[in-house]
PDB file of C-alpha atoms in Angstrom:
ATOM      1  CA  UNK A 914     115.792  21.339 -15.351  1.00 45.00           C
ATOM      2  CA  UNK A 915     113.838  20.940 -18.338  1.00 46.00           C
ATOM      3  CA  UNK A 916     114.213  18.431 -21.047  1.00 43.00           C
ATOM      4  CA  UNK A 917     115.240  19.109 -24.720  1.00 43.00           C
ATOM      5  CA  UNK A 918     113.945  17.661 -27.429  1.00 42.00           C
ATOM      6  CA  UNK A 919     115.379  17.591 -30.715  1.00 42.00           C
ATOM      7  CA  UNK A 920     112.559  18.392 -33.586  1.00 42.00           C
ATOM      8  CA  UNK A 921     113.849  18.540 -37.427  1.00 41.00           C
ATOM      9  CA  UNK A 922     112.958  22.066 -39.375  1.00 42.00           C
ATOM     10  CA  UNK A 923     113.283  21.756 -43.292  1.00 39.00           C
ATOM     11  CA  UNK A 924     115.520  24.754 -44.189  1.00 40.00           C
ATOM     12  CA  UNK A 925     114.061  24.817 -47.637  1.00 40.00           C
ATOM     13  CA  UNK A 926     111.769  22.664 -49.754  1.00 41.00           C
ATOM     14  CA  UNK A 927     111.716  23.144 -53.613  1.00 43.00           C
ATOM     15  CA  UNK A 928     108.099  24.904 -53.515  1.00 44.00           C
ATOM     16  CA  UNK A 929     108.454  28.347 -54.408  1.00 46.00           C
ATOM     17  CA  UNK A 930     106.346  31.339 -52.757  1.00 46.00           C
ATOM     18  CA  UNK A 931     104.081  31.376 -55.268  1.00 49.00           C
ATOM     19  CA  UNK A 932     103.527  27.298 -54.295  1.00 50.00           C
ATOM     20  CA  UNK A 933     104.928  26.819 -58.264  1.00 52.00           C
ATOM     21  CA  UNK A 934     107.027  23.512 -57.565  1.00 51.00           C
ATOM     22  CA  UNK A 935     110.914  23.873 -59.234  1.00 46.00           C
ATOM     23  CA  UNK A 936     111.334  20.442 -58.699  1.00 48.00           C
ATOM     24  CA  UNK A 937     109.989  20.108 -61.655  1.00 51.00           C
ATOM     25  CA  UNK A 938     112.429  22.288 -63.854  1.00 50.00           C
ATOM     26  CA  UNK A 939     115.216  20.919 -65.585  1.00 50.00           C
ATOM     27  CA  UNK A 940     118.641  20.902 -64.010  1.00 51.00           C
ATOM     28  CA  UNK A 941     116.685  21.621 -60.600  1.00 50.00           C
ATOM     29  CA  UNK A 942     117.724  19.864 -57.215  1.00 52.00           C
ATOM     30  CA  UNK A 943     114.669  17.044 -56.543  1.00 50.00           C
ATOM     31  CA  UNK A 944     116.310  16.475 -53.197  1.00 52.00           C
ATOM     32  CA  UNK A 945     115.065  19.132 -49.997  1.00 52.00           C
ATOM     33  CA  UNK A 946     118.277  20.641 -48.577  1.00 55.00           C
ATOM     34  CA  UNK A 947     119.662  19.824 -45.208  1.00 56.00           C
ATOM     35  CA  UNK A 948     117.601  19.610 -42.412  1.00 52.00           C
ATOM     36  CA  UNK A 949     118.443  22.062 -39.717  1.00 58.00           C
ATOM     37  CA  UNK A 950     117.553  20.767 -35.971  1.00 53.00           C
ATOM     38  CA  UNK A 951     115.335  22.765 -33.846  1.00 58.00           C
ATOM     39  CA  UNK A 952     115.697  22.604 -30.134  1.00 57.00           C
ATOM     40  CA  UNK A 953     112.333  22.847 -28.299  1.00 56.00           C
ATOM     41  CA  UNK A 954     111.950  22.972 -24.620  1.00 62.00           C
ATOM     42  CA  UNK A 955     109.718  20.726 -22.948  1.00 58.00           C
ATOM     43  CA  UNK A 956     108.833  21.464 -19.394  1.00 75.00           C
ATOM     44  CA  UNK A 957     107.966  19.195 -16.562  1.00 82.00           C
ATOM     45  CA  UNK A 958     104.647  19.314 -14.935  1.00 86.00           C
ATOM     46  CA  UNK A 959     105.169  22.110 -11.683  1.00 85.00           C
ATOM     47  CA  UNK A 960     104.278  19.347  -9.327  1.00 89.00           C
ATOM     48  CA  UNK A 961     107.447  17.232 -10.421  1.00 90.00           C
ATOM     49  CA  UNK A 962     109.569  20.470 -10.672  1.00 90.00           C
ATOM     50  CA  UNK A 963     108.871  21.488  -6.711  1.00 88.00           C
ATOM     51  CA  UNK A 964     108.694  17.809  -5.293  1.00 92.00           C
ATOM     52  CA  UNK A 965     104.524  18.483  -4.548  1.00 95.00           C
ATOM     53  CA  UNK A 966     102.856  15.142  -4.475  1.00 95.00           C
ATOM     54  CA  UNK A 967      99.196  14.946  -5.260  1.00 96.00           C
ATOM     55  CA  UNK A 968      96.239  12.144  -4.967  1.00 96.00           C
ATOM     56  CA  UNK A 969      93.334  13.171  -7.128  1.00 97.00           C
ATOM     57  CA  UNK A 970      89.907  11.867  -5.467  1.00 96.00           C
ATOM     58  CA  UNK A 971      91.067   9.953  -2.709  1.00 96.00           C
ATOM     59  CA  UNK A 972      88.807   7.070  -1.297  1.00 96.00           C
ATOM     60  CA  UNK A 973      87.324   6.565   1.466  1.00 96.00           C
ATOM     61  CA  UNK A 974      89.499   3.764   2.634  1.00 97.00           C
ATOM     62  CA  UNK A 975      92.727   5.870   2.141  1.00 97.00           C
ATOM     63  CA  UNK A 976      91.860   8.782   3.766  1.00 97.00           C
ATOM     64  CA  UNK A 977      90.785   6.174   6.888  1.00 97.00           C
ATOM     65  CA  UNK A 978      94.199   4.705   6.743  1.00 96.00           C
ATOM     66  CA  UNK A 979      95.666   8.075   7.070  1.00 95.00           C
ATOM     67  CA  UNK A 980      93.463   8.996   9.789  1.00 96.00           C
ATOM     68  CA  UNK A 981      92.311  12.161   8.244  1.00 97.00           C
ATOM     69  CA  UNK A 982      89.476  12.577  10.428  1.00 96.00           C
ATOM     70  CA  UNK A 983      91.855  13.350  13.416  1.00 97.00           C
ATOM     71  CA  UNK A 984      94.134  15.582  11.496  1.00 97.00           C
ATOM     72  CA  UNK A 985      93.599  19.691  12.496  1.00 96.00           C
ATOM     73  CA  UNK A 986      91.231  21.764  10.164  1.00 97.00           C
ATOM     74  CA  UNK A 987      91.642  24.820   8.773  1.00 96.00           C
ATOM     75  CA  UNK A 988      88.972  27.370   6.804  1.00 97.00           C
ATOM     76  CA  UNK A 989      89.300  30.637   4.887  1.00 96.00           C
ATOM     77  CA  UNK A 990      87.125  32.439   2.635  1.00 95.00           C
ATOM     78  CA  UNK A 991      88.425  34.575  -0.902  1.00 95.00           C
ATOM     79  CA  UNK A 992      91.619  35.823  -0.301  1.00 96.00           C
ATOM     80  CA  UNK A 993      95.749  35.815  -1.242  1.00 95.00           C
ATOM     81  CA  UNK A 994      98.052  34.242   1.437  1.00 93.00           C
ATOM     82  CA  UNK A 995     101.601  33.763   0.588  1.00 94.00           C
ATOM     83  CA  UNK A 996     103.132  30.792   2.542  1.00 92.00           C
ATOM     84  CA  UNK A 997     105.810  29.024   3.251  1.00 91.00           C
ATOM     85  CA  UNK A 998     106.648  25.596   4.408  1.00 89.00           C
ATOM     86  CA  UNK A 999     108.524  25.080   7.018  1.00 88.00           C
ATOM     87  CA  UNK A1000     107.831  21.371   7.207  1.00 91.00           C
ATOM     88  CA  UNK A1001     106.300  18.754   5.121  1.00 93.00           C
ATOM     89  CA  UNK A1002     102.119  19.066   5.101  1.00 95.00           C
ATOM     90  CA  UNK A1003      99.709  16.562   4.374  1.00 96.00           C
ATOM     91  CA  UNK A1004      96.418  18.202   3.187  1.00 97.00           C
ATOM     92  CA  UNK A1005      93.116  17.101   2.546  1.00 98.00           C
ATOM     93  CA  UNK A1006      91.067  19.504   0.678  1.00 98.00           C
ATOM     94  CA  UNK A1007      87.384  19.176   1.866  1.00 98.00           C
ATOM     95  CA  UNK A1008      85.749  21.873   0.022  1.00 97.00           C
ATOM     96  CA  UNK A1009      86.861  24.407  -2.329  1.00 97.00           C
ATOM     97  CA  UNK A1010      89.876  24.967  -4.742  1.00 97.00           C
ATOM     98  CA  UNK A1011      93.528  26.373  -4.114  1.00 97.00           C
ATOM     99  CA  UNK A1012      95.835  28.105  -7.154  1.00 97.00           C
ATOM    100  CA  UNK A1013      99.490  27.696  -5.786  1.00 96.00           C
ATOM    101  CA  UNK A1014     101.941  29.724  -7.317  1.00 96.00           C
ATOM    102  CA  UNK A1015     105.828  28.931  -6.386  1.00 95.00           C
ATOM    103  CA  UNK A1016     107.511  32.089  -5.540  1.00 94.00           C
ATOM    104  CA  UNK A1017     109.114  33.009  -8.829  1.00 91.00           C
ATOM    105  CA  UNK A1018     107.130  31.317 -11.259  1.00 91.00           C
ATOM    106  CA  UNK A1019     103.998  32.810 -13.419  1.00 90.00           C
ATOM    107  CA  UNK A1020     102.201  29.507 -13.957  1.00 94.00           C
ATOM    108  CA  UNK A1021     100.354  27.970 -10.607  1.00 95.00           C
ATOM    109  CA  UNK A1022      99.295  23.859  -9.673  1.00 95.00           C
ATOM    110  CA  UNK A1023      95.463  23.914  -8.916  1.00 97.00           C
ATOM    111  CA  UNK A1024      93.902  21.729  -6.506  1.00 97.00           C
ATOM    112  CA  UNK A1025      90.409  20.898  -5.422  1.00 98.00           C
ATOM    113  CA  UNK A1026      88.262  19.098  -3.295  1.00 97.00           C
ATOM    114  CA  UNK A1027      88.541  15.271  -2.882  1.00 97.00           C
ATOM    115  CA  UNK A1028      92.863  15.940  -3.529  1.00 98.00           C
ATOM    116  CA  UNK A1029      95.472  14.944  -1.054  1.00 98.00           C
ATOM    117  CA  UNK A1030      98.473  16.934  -1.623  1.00 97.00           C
ATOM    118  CA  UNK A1031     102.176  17.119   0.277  1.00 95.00           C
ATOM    119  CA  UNK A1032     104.050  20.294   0.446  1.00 95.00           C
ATOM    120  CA  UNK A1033     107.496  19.792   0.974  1.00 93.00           C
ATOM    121  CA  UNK A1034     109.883  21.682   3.459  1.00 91.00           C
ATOM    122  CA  UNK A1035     111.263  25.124   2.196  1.00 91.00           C
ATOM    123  CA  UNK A1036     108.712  25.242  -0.810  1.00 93.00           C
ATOM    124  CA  UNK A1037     107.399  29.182  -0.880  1.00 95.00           C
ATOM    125  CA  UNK A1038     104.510  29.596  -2.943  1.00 96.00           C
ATOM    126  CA  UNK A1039     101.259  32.654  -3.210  1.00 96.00           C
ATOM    127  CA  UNK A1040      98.142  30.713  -1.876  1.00 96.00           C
ATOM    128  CA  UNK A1041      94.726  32.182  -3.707  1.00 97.00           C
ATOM    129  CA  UNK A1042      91.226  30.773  -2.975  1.00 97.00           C
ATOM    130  CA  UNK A1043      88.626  32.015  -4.761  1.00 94.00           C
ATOM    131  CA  UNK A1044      85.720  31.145  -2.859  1.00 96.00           C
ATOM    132  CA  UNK A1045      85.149  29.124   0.491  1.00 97.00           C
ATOM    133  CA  UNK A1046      87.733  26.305   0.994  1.00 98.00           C
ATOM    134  CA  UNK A1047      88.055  23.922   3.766  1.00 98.00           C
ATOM    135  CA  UNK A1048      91.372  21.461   4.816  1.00 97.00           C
ATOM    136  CA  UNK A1049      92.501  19.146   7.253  1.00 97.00           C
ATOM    137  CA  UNK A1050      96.349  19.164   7.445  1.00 96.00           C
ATOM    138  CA  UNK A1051      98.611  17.108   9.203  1.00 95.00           C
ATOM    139  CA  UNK A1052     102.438  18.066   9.177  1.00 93.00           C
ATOM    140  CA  UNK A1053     105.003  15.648   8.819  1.00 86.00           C
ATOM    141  CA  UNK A1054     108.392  14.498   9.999  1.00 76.00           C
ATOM    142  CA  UNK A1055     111.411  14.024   7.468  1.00 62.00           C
ATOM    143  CA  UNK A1056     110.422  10.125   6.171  1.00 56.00           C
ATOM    144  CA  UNK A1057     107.069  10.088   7.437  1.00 60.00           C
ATOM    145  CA  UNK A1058     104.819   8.431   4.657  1.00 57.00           C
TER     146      UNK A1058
END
């Protein structure tokens, strides 16, 4: 759910359209009238909103801890693949980038080589890859860290 922030809006200042300021004029009102309040939305970042976890450039030393060496890899070239998860899944992007777009949405989370992202269970997202991109994935059991 996104957050609301409350932003004040002047519903009128004493500058005319022709920017002559009535202020200024006898018997005028020096005081600006009420201020209305504005809602404005303010949206959380997709990767909080669908519970995706990210590492940008991971070391060395983590991905040794992890064992990502031993973890299955996986290659594809330019294309679409829509996807979903039926488990949680480590990745470990080797080469290349990844646009994920969850199913209903019209913005995407963008990932790229050195990033070690988790997909959780029942996300459902459009995959694209522009170019060559290379993974190593590991899926995961409910608590595994």
């Amino acid at each position: 759910m996104a957050s609301v922030i409350m932003a004040p809006t002047f519903s009128s200042l004493s500058v005319g359209r022709n920017g002559r300021d009535w202020s200024k004029r006898s018997g005028a009102n020096t005081q600006p009238r009420a201020m209305k309040v504005k809602a404005m939305r303010v949206e959380k970042p997709l990767e909080e909103l669908y519970q995706v976890r990210v590492e940008r450039k991971v070391s060395q030393e983590r991905l040794a801890e992890l064992g990502v060496s031993r973890w299955s890899m996986w290659k594809t070239g330019k294309c679409k693949l829509p996807w979903d998860w039926q488990v949680d899944q480590l990745v470990y992007i080797e080469e290349g980038e990844v646009r994920v777009v969850p199913e209903g949405s019209q913005q995407y989370m963008q990932f790229v080589a050195g990033d070690l992202v988790r997909y959780p269970k029942w996300l459902e997202a459009d995959l694209w890859f522009n170019g060559p991109y290379q993974e190593r994935y590991s899926f995961r059991a409910y608590g595994d860290d």
